[in-house]
XYZ file of C-alpha atoms in Angstrom:
681
model
C 42.269 162.022 130.432
C 45.335 162.519 132.128
C 46.461 158.961 130.515
C 45.565 159.922 127.409
C 47.391 163.313 127.430
C 50.944 161.312 129.168
C 50.792 158.781 126.091
C 49.799 161.031 123.425
C 53.181 163.846 125.171
C 55.428 160.856 124.856
C 55.044 160.165 121.281
C 54.660 164.131 120.517
C 57.381 166.510 118.373
C 58.116 169.564 116.804
C 56.855 169.834 113.476
C 59.712 172.670 112.635
C 62.474 170.577 114.946
C 61.539 167.352 114.628
C 62.948 166.388 117.773
C 62.100 162.560 118.821
C 62.081 160.538 122.610
C 65.455 158.494 123.128
C 63.082 155.278 123.161
C 64.216 154.427 126.536
C 62.101 156.863 128.230
C 58.754 156.787 127.055
C 57.296 160.243 129.119
C 60.473 162.271 129.188
C 59.841 165.720 128.473
C 61.307 166.827 125.264
C 61.917 170.327 124.667
C 61.734 171.871 121.820
C 62.593 175.065 119.825
C 61.014 178.553 119.740
C 57.662 178.479 117.996
C 57.825 181.106 114.608
C 55.911 183.891 115.214
C 52.408 184.126 114.645
C 52.360 180.324 115.343
C 49.373 178.600 118.078
C 51.180 178.285 121.503
C 50.970 175.054 121.679
C 52.231 173.389 118.105
C 53.133 169.851 119.585
C 51.156 167.515 117.581
C 49.713 164.421 119.657
C 50.065 161.497 117.104
C 47.544 159.538 117.895
C 44.718 162.369 119.527
C 41.598 162.967 117.150
C 41.577 166.119 115.191
C 45.312 166.626 115.743
C 47.894 167.712 113.138
C 48.588 165.521 110.510
C 51.651 163.236 109.623
C 52.866 164.675 106.314
C 55.551 166.752 107.821
C 56.725 164.128 110.116
C 59.374 161.624 110.149
C 59.948 158.819 111.478
C 62.180 158.638 114.906
C 63.715 155.858 116.974
C 61.718 154.215 119.079
C 58.348 154.910 118.007
C 56.048 152.684 118.791
C 53.880 150.363 116.448
C 51.065 152.396 116.278
C 53.343 154.960 114.374
C 55.473 152.464 112.531
C 51.951 151.087 110.562
C 50.869 154.462 109.816
C 54.864 155.436 108.515
C 55.071 151.881 106.912
C 51.681 151.749 104.224
C 52.987 155.487 102.880
C 54.065 154.828 98.882
C 57.690 155.855 99.490
C 58.385 153.410 102.467
C 55.726 150.623 100.581
C 57.301 150.636 96.613
C 60.877 150.212 98.565
C 60.220 147.167 100.673
C 58.116 145.130 97.908
C 60.520 145.579 95.251
C 62.997 144.564 97.686
C 60.963 141.886 97.975
C 60.061 140.600 94.769
C 63.826 141.411 94.007
C 65.260 139.205 96.534
C 62.314 136.325 95.096
C 63.667 136.616 91.944
C 67.165 136.117 93.095
C 66.574 132.792 94.608
C 64.375 131.457 92.132
C 67.260 132.430 89.458
C 70.208 130.682 91.447
C 67.293 127.835 91.521
C 67.217 127.893 87.772
C 70.877 128.296 87.116
C 71.718 125.179 89.900
C 69.023 123.022 87.850
C 70.728 124.009 84.326
C 74.268 122.902 85.757
C 72.993 120.033 87.055
C 71.419 119.244 83.772
C 74.076 119.666 81.560
C 76.699 118.626 83.790
C 78.798 114.906 82.941
C 78.505 112.487 85.416
C 81.492 112.969 86.998
C 84.407 110.440 87.848
C 83.914 107.913 90.119
C 87.304 106.906 92.074
C 88.059 103.564 90.425
C 87.862 106.064 87.040
C 90.069 108.753 88.799
C 93.455 107.137 88.424
C 95.182 104.224 88.506
C 95.249 100.820 90.547
C 98.728 99.244 92.101
C 98.001 95.412 92.355
C 99.894 93.991 94.862
C 100.717 90.238 95.375
C 101.047 90.584 99.331
C 103.163 87.387 99.852
C 106.012 89.210 97.851
C 105.180 92.886 98.613
C 107.090 93.630 102.554
C 107.628 90.833 105.324
C 107.230 93.560 108.528
C 107.627 89.966 111.128
C 110.756 88.456 109.331
C 109.290 85.570 108.475
C 110.390 85.620 104.833
C 106.646 86.356 104.078
C 104.957 89.802 102.901
C 101.889 90.559 105.192
C 99.641 92.900 105.905
C 101.613 95.187 107.784
C 104.167 95.366 105.314
C 101.703 96.793 102.807
C 101.025 99.104 105.678
C 104.435 100.332 106.055
C 105.110 100.843 102.054
C 101.930 103.199 101.730
C 103.747 106.461 101.949
C 105.476 105.220 98.480
C 102.371 104.048 96.795
C 100.989 107.871 97.528
C 104.212 108.681 95.411
C 102.638 107.092 92.105
C 99.876 108.694 92.765
C 98.480 105.605 92.989
C 94.184 105.956 93.913
C 93.377 102.828 94.160
C 94.887 99.636 95.778
C 94.289 96.087 94.903
C 95.199 93.328 97.256
C 95.079 89.572 95.687
C 93.446 86.726 97.668
C 95.208 86.829 101.948
C 92.093 83.677 102.844
C 93.145 80.856 105.150
C 94.778 78.817 102.517
C 96.394 75.667 102.349
C 98.145 77.818 99.951
C 98.267 75.354 97.402
C 97.600 77.743 94.496
C 98.874 80.446 96.399
C 95.384 82.506 96.164
C 92.805 80.194 95.461
C 92.595 77.289 97.805
C 90.288 79.238 100.278
C 89.694 77.117 103.600
C 87.474 80.417 105.499
C 86.055 83.149 103.531
C 86.192 85.376 106.935
C 89.544 84.898 108.231
C 93.322 85.950 107.477
C 95.908 83.609 106.793
C 98.353 83.681 110.085
C 101.236 84.101 106.754
C 99.863 87.491 106.319
C 98.806 88.522 110.193
C 95.387 89.064 111.605
C 92.421 90.467 111.437
C 93.139 93.333 113.397
C 96.246 94.197 111.175
C 93.696 94.483 108.132
C 91.188 96.596 110.064
C 94.517 99.321 110.729
C 95.543 98.218 106.960
C 92.333 99.742 105.747
C 92.156 102.937 108.114
C 95.434 103.495 106.916
C 94.640 103.137 103.270
C 91.681 105.378 103.700
C 93.143 107.502 105.815
C 95.501 108.432 103.361
C 93.003 109.174 100.808
C 93.282 105.967 99.033
C 90.761 103.064 98.037
C 91.097 99.114 98.938
C 89.633 96.151 96.634
C 90.201 93.273 97.071
C 90.077 89.092 94.828
C 87.318 87.145 95.863
C 86.682 83.503 94.417
C 83.695 82.526 94.657
C 83.824 79.630 92.425
C 85.219 77.058 94.738
C 87.007 76.176 98.350
C 89.950 74.316 99.793
C 88.603 70.724 100.300
C 89.409 72.005 103.794
C 86.811 73.796 104.401
C 84.028 73.236 106.271
C 80.935 73.209 104.132
C 82.972 70.088 102.140
C 83.777 68.393 105.266
C 80.129 68.699 106.208
C 78.557 67.630 102.366
C 81.144 64.735 101.889
C 78.822 63.859 105.259
C 75.950 64.795 104.013
C 74.903 67.055 107.022
C 71.901 69.084 106.721
C 71.584 71.582 103.894
C 75.838 71.179 103.052
C 75.024 68.151 101.681
C 74.498 69.385 98.041
C 77.164 72.387 98.837
C 79.126 70.831 96.079
C 78.988 69.245 92.933
C 78.177 65.159 93.344
C 77.439 62.935 91.830
C 77.621 58.766 91.397
C 80.559 57.497 89.743
C 82.279 54.050 89.429
C 85.578 53.266 91.004
C 87.226 49.999 91.663
C 90.485 48.846 92.031
C 92.133 53.033 92.811
C 90.573 53.193 89.263
C 87.852 55.858 88.747
C 85.042 55.920 85.825
C 83.950 59.827 85.677
C 80.398 60.603 85.051
C 81.920 62.672 81.947
C 84.448 64.238 79.996
C 84.532 67.014 81.690
C 88.693 68.299 82.239
C 90.004 70.142 84.743
C 91.778 73.642 83.793
C 94.904 71.765 85.097
C 94.367 68.859 82.523
C 92.844 64.961 83.050
C 89.523 64.375 84.670
C 87.330 66.990 86.708
C 85.615 64.514 88.522
C 87.607 63.268 91.961
C 86.107 60.256 93.703
C 85.797 60.905 97.362
C 85.797 57.384 99.718
C 83.892 58.999 102.545
C 80.852 60.019 100.839
C 81.519 57.292 97.680
C 80.193 59.694 94.987
C 82.536 61.884 92.762
C 82.894 65.221 93.315
C 83.461 68.714 90.467
C 86.299 70.778 90.393
C 87.603 72.817 87.646
C 90.825 73.661 89.433
C 92.902 71.590 91.266
C 91.407 68.169 93.067
C 91.978 70.051 96.265
C 89.823 72.977 95.090
C 85.975 71.544 94.588
C 83.540 73.763 92.583
C 80.315 75.021 94.996
C 77.202 74.689 93.585
C 75.697 77.800 92.800
C 72.521 75.798 91.430
C 72.031 75.688 95.729
C 70.297 79.026 96.905
C 71.647 78.311 100.262
C 75.640 78.413 98.615
C 74.345 81.992 96.956
C 73.630 83.005 99.895
C 76.393 82.381 101.911
C 78.464 84.297 99.524
C 75.999 87.261 99.618
C 77.281 86.962 103.419
C 80.582 87.156 103.206
C 80.408 89.897 100.884
C 78.626 91.805 103.051
C 81.555 90.782 105.569
C 84.177 92.295 104.304
C 82.162 95.161 102.668
C 81.426 96.107 106.787
C 85.472 95.994 107.366
C 85.569 98.712 105.383
C 86.231 97.263 101.722
C 85.768 99.767 98.573
C 85.028 96.369 96.255
C 85.666 93.228 94.908
C 87.665 91.850 91.933
C 85.289 88.454 91.496
C 88.004 86.292 89.869
C 86.941 82.724 87.892
C 83.043 83.923 87.546
C 82.635 82.187 83.840
C 83.162 78.324 85.874
C 80.690 79.586 88.621
C 77.653 77.081 86.933
C 77.736 73.719 85.197
C 75.013 72.218 83.032
C 73.200 69.704 85.298
C 72.369 67.046 82.078
C 76.301 66.397 82.361
C 76.609 65.264 78.943
C 79.929 64.709 77.455
C 81.502 68.385 76.219
C 82.438 68.183 71.924
C 86.231 67.281 71.123
C 87.837 70.081 69.192
C 89.664 67.430 66.959
C 86.618 64.859 66.813
C 88.708 61.887 65.177
C 90.965 62.317 68.975
C 90.700 58.818 70.516
C 88.551 60.086 73.096
C 90.810 58.080 75.928
C 93.688 60.436 75.511
C 92.035 63.462 75.585
C 93.394 64.624 78.516
C 94.610 68.703 78.216
C 91.634 71.205 78.247
C 92.217 72.800 75.480
C 91.075 69.680 73.706
C 87.409 70.201 74.606
C 84.893 72.794 73.400
C 84.064 74.329 76.950
C 80.102 74.592 76.106
C 79.071 73.004 79.040
C 81.199 74.309 82.181
C 81.534 77.726 81.453
C 79.431 80.812 80.806
C 76.296 78.592 81.360
C 72.584 80.484 80.951
C 72.521 82.550 84.671
C 75.559 82.814 85.278
C 75.202 86.546 84.945
C 72.079 86.816 86.885
C 74.866 85.661 89.569
C 76.996 87.774 88.841
C 74.197 90.973 88.516
C 72.928 89.841 92.462
C 76.761 90.159 93.615
C 76.345 93.732 91.743
C 73.052 94.241 93.827
C 74.740 93.571 97.450
C 77.000 96.008 96.695
C 75.567 98.463 95.594
C 72.882 98.456 99.483
C 76.554 99.806 100.778
C 77.105 102.139 97.922
C 74.129 104.272 98.749
C 76.598 106.554 101.694
C 77.844 109.553 99.406
C 81.090 108.899 98.559
C 81.520 104.816 99.628
C 80.491 103.951 95.626
C 81.870 100.351 96.248
C 83.759 98.943 92.840
C 83.222 95.562 91.688
C 85.279 93.939 88.742
C 85.554 90.799 87.314
C 88.052 88.439 85.608
C 86.900 87.098 82.882
C 90.177 85.486 81.083
C 90.028 82.824 78.697
C 86.580 84.683 77.009
C 86.079 86.139 73.560
C 86.143 89.791 73.241
C 82.197 89.377 72.817
C 82.460 87.386 75.664
C 84.082 89.516 77.643
C 81.635 91.769 77.429
C 78.764 90.979 78.655
C 80.547 91.655 82.397
C 79.256 95.464 82.312
C 75.767 93.990 82.038
C 72.590 95.046 79.817
C 71.763 98.630 78.673
C 69.502 99.549 82.232
C 71.017 96.152 84.377
C 74.776 96.779 85.749
C 76.897 94.205 86.200
C 80.750 95.451 86.795
C 81.987 98.519 86.835
C 84.288 96.847 83.702
C 85.861 93.315 83.213
C 89.364 93.456 83.866
C 91.438 93.518 80.212
C 94.236 91.215 80.189
C 94.654 91.301 76.553
C 97.772 93.516 76.856
C 99.343 90.902 79.280
C 98.958 87.944 76.545
C 101.333 89.868 74.012
C 104.711 87.835 74.305
C 106.541 90.390 71.465
C 106.383 94.293 71.102
C 104.475 94.917 67.736
C 102.664 97.846 66.681
C 99.929 96.102 65.086
C 98.892 93.622 67.682
C 98.940 96.428 70.530
C 96.649 98.337 67.921
C 94.614 95.513 67.413
C 94.133 94.883 71.179
C 93.156 98.445 71.808
C 90.453 98.764 69.015
C 89.383 95.653 69.652
C 88.529 96.497 73.586
C 87.009 100.353 72.069
C 84.823 99.176 69.196
C 83.270 96.544 71.564
C 82.770 97.804 74.903
C 78.851 98.977 75.063
C 78.543 102.727 74.581
C 78.822 104.542 78.314
C 81.020 102.105 79.509
C 84.984 102.483 81.133
C 87.550 100.562 79.506
C 91.225 99.454 81.608
C 94.379 98.370 80.442
C 97.082 95.962 82.338
C 100.242 94.802 81.417
C 101.236 92.356 83.883
C 99.752 90.049 86.729
C 100.831 87.187 89.412
C 99.841 84.219 86.714
C 101.287 86.074 84.143
C 105.044 86.610 82.775
C 106.409 90.319 83.750
C 106.689 92.601 81.123
C 110.216 93.139 81.138
C 110.861 89.780 80.562
C 107.939 89.435 77.604
C 109.257 92.811 75.768
C 112.765 93.260 76.899
C 113.345 96.181 79.213
C 113.637 98.936 76.593
C 109.578 98.364 75.970
C 108.742 99.222 79.859
C 108.550 102.855 79.855
C 106.418 102.785 76.531
C 104.127 100.362 78.008
C 103.448 102.148 80.941
C 103.234 105.234 78.529
C 100.837 103.697 76.525
C 98.287 102.697 79.695
C 98.756 106.183 80.938
C 97.566 107.348 77.568
C 94.158 105.238 77.023
C 91.517 106.043 78.146
C 89.965 104.367 81.205
C 91.761 103.036 84.119
C 96.043 102.100 83.800
C 95.744 99.002 86.535
C 99.913 98.284 87.984
C 101.384 95.145 88.840
C 103.596 95.654 91.688
C 107.624 96.172 90.477
C 105.768 97.270 86.955
C 107.069 100.779 87.940
C 110.438 99.875 88.371
C 110.459 97.565 85.349
C 110.972 94.080 87.524
C 111.624 90.786 85.469
C 110.576 87.222 86.465
C 113.353 85.434 88.431
C 115.356 83.040 86.944
C 115.615 80.073 88.892
C 114.122 76.395 88.596
C 114.712 74.935 92.495
C 112.238 76.506 94.445
C 110.718 75.685 97.852
C 107.049 74.827 96.936
C 105.466 71.933 95.152
C 103.807 73.523 92.164
C 104.314 74.248 88.776
C 106.913 76.951 88.486
C 105.767 78.796 85.612
C 102.939 80.754 88.014
C 106.469 81.527 90.313
C 108.348 83.665 88.667
C 106.186 86.972 88.714
C 105.508 86.449 91.949
C 109.210 87.095 93.578
C 109.822 89.915 96.273
C 109.416 93.532 95.474
C 112.821 95.414 94.919
C 112.935 98.233 97.558
C 117.037 98.785 97.405
C 120.452 96.760 97.355
C 120.640 96.197 100.347
C 120.101 92.143 101.818
C 116.549 90.735 100.077
C 116.354 93.835 98.244
C 115.051 95.394 101.699
C 111.700 93.325 101.423
C 112.654 90.962 104.453
C 115.576 90.427 107.180
C 114.626 86.902 107.373
C 117.554 84.842 106.527
C 115.304 83.123 103.748
C 112.250 84.397 102.061
C 109.389 82.906 100.389
C 110.998 82.589 96.939
C 114.345 84.511 95.943
C 114.667 87.736 94.866
C 115.956 88.483 91.316
C 119.986 88.919 90.681
C 119.156 92.173 89.125
C 117.994 93.856 92.342
C 121.565 95.921 93.461
C 120.450 98.254 89.860
C 116.499 97.742 89.803
C 115.160 98.901 93.154
C 113.239 101.506 94.010
C 115.973 103.794 96.443
C 118.459 104.085 93.166
C 115.338 104.770 90.805
C 113.903 107.674 93.178
C 118.082 109.043 92.608
C 117.797 108.542 88.868
C 116.542 111.460 86.580
C 115.888 108.875 83.596
C 114.611 105.728 85.688
C 111.696 104.025 84.731
C 110.267 104.770 88.181
C 110.473 108.364 87.454
C 108.881 108.300 84.215
C 105.997 106.557 85.938
C 105.469 109.354 88.675
C 105.531 112.054 85.928
C 103.037 109.864 83.488
C 100.638 109.645 86.503
C 100.544 113.148 87.239
C 99.934 114.048 83.988
C 97.362 111.433 84.003
C 95.560 112.941 87.035
C 96.083 116.520 85.814
C 94.545 116.345 82.278
C 91.603 116.170 81.347
C 92.424 115.604 77.653
C 93.801 112.128 79.169
C 90.594 111.134 81.788
C 88.440 113.209 79.917
C 89.117 112.918 76.224
C 88.324 111.897 73.381
C 90.838 108.717 71.897
C 91.554 108.929 68.090
C 93.649 106.223 66.315
C 95.847 108.030 63.627
C 98.247 104.872 62.152
C 99.986 101.792 62.984
C 102.256 99.331 61.184
C 104.789 96.528 62.880
C 106.761 99.030 64.287
C 104.274 102.340 65.454
C 101.102 103.261 67.311
C 100.007 107.180 66.827
C 96.662 108.451 68.701
C 95.544 111.652 69.802
C 93.953 112.604 72.993
C 91.550 115.656 72.471
C 88.592 117.189 74.110
C 85.805 119.741 73.212
C 86.529 123.526 74.538
C 90.206 122.985 75.080
C 92.753 123.646 71.809
C 95.691 122.161 72.961
C 96.057 118.572 71.920
C 97.966 115.270 73.067
C 99.326 113.076 70.059
C 100.990 110.091 71.153
C 103.736 108.350 69.323
C 104.947 104.973 70.313
C 107.529 102.263 68.586
C 107.463 98.746 69.146
C 109.842 98.183 66.632
C 113.667 98.908 65.957
C 114.445 102.646 65.017
C 111.702 104.426 62.727
C 110.622 107.726 61.521
C 107.550 108.772 61.618
C 105.684 111.904 59.651
C 102.983 113.534 61.239
C 102.092 115.635 58.380
C 100.370 112.905 56.215
C 98.326 111.735 58.958
C 97.501 115.108 59.645
C 97.265 118.026 57.490
C 96.983 120.763 59.377
C 99.159 119.958 62.303
C 101.930 122.768 63.377
C 105.547 122.320 61.224
C 106.793 122.328 64.749
C 105.266 120.727 68.140
C 106.396 120.476 71.625
C 107.494 117.109 73.658
C 105.221 117.022 76.450
C 107.410 113.796 77.753
C 109.210 111.304 76.638
C 110.772 107.784 77.594
C 114.177 109.376 76.721
C 113.872 112.107 79.451
C 116.568 114.410 77.770
C 113.978 115.275 75.014
C 111.440 116.516 77.160
C 110.094 119.789 76.516
C 112.487 120.326 73.308
C 110.671 120.994 69.994
C 110.694 118.257 66.986
C 109.642 118.753 63.211
C 106.049 117.058 62.572
C 107.565 115.622 59.126
C 110.095 113.785 60.365
C 110.401 112.121 63.796
C 113.224 109.890 64.219
C 112.298 107.015 66.898
C 114.579 104.914 68.560
C 113.478 101.171 69.900
C 111.039 101.431 72.737
C 110.926 105.357 72.592
C 107.653 107.085 72.744
C 106.612 110.332 72.806
C 103.309 112.844 74.113
C 103.244 115.543 71.932
C 101.531 118.804 72.559
C 100.055 121.800 69.938
C 97.195 123.950 69.499
C 94.798 123.028 67.349
C 90.871 124.114 67.203
C 89.573 121.963 64.531
C 89.545 118.733 66.488
C 89.760 115.182 64.565
C 86.761 113.855 66.720
C 84.685 116.526 64.533
C 86.452 115.580 60.863
C 84.371 113.158 58.778
C 87.370 111.382 58.138
C 88.922 110.537 61.621
C 84.617 110.114 62.620
C 85.049 106.115 62.959
C 88.106 105.993 64.814
C 87.380 108.304 67.446
C 86.035 106.590 70.606
C 84.888 108.560 74.112
C 83.369 106.719 77.297
C 81.873 109.680 79.236
C 81.261 112.543 76.565
C 82.082 116.012 77.984
C 83.492 119.172 77.109
C 84.924 122.217 78.656
C 84.215 125.452 79.225
C 87.306 127.882 79.531
C 84.633 130.772 80.657
C 82.996 129.227 83.600
C 85.851 126.568 84.199
C 83.420 123.640 84.150
C 82.698 120.642 82.176
C 79.402 119.986 80.674
C 77.588 118.062 78.185
C 76.377 120.884 75.561
C 79.237 119.407 72.980
């Protein structure tokens, strides 16, 4: 009884004063106010005692025991708000989940790193020499990463640096897992990869799986018929007497003459699509395919972000070895020695070739599962028809290359509005739906843009590739307008025409253009390096380098260029005119490029509702930037280009008259209210 009495006392309170204990000392004496006159002598309420007063006049207090708490919690005034808050929380969570799902459902696919900005292609032997031996190297590239970032480049593409005799400068590989000593060591490569990633950049490298050097260990084992390597290459019986070889068929090398060469060790002929020092691998052999897969894995493990697979159309040859048809059927067969004199129906793009390329993709996909580490795959399909080139994108449900590299602009030797327009529309009209285009104007085996077109057209071609939809690809030196070297006596026993576009990068006006401190470089620098170099153009407001940086920055910051529709308006022998526009953005970019002599353009004739005066956002002539022009009469000088900006509600790709002339890779719309892209267009 005494225990119950203490318990009741510890939780009692005054009906009038509602005084409570302090929640710390359970049996603390509680002082009460004087009772009202007429009230019972002891009006304290024992909460838990039988027959005691009710709780309706009592308020909760700090430190009350659970028995009291349970009795209060059941009251409607406490239960209803609690339940309301619970269901409100549940509803809020469900709304947030639904909103998240809806946003994901209507959001277009984000651009990946290889889509988000330009690629910068480097021929490593000519970029920067770090050890004064006259040859560019991997450490030299690392030294110049800060410069590359000023170009707003997203991806660095380095051509072949594998151990090689360099007979073909990047194709005759002796060991696919070794760095050629000219370029440095594997440690130099690993440091370069880390430095590139530290800058927020990506790295892709060349890989030529079709053939090796005749000095490769595989070939040496194969010519001796050693184990599984016996059939790593394409061997066939042939007649060889008195130094003369009668090949198995009439197949020709890309460089001319028979593609078969007699090997005295094996006493058979081996097949080579290129030089005789570059025997073709036998991709009908599954062991060869597995070797190539392991090499791909080796470099992906090193941190490489992607590959450019070269010469893939040559991977397979017909096993029947029948003669290929002559282009000129009346030509005497023994006089057919040039590659272009045959139809190469049995030595290029054979059935099964795309399956091999897709297997490369599958290997790379195994390394793309980590978030943010997608591995890019490009293919070089030079010489293919436009239909054949598009096959490298893959099938609707079977991915192959992210894109085949587009070198059609690089093939143009004279500037013309019609020829440029034809290249653009040919690619855009034939590209599979949802795929991503790319554009390049030069490369290591092609004459430089300035030498093909003239220096007047450097800026306009850079403006072209940065305002077309897709990924721009820049060959080192194009941003400053480098040209071919003009020399004939070179210290290399090779086709001079393939060397002229590989001259050392022109950094400044010091000795060897700042490329090397050696007394002699592997190729001479161009004689114009005193005025055409990075240091000089950094200080010139109207230089090619300055415009290139402005174009790359505009491309990075404007959704109109990265995600917008492309609508072409007109082309003729002089000019190309097109717009870039995006649903949800009232602004439009209109690009006018003049590839001929001075010409006048009337935009009012093309777009009736265009404003009379529009702003020049960027111009190849920097003095025009920010000014306005009359749209009914725009005068363009030779090689001049303009990016015009104006507001328009009724975008061209919605208009029936222009619908067939508009293209988009991944359709998206912009919401200015939510500041997001969505696909509900």
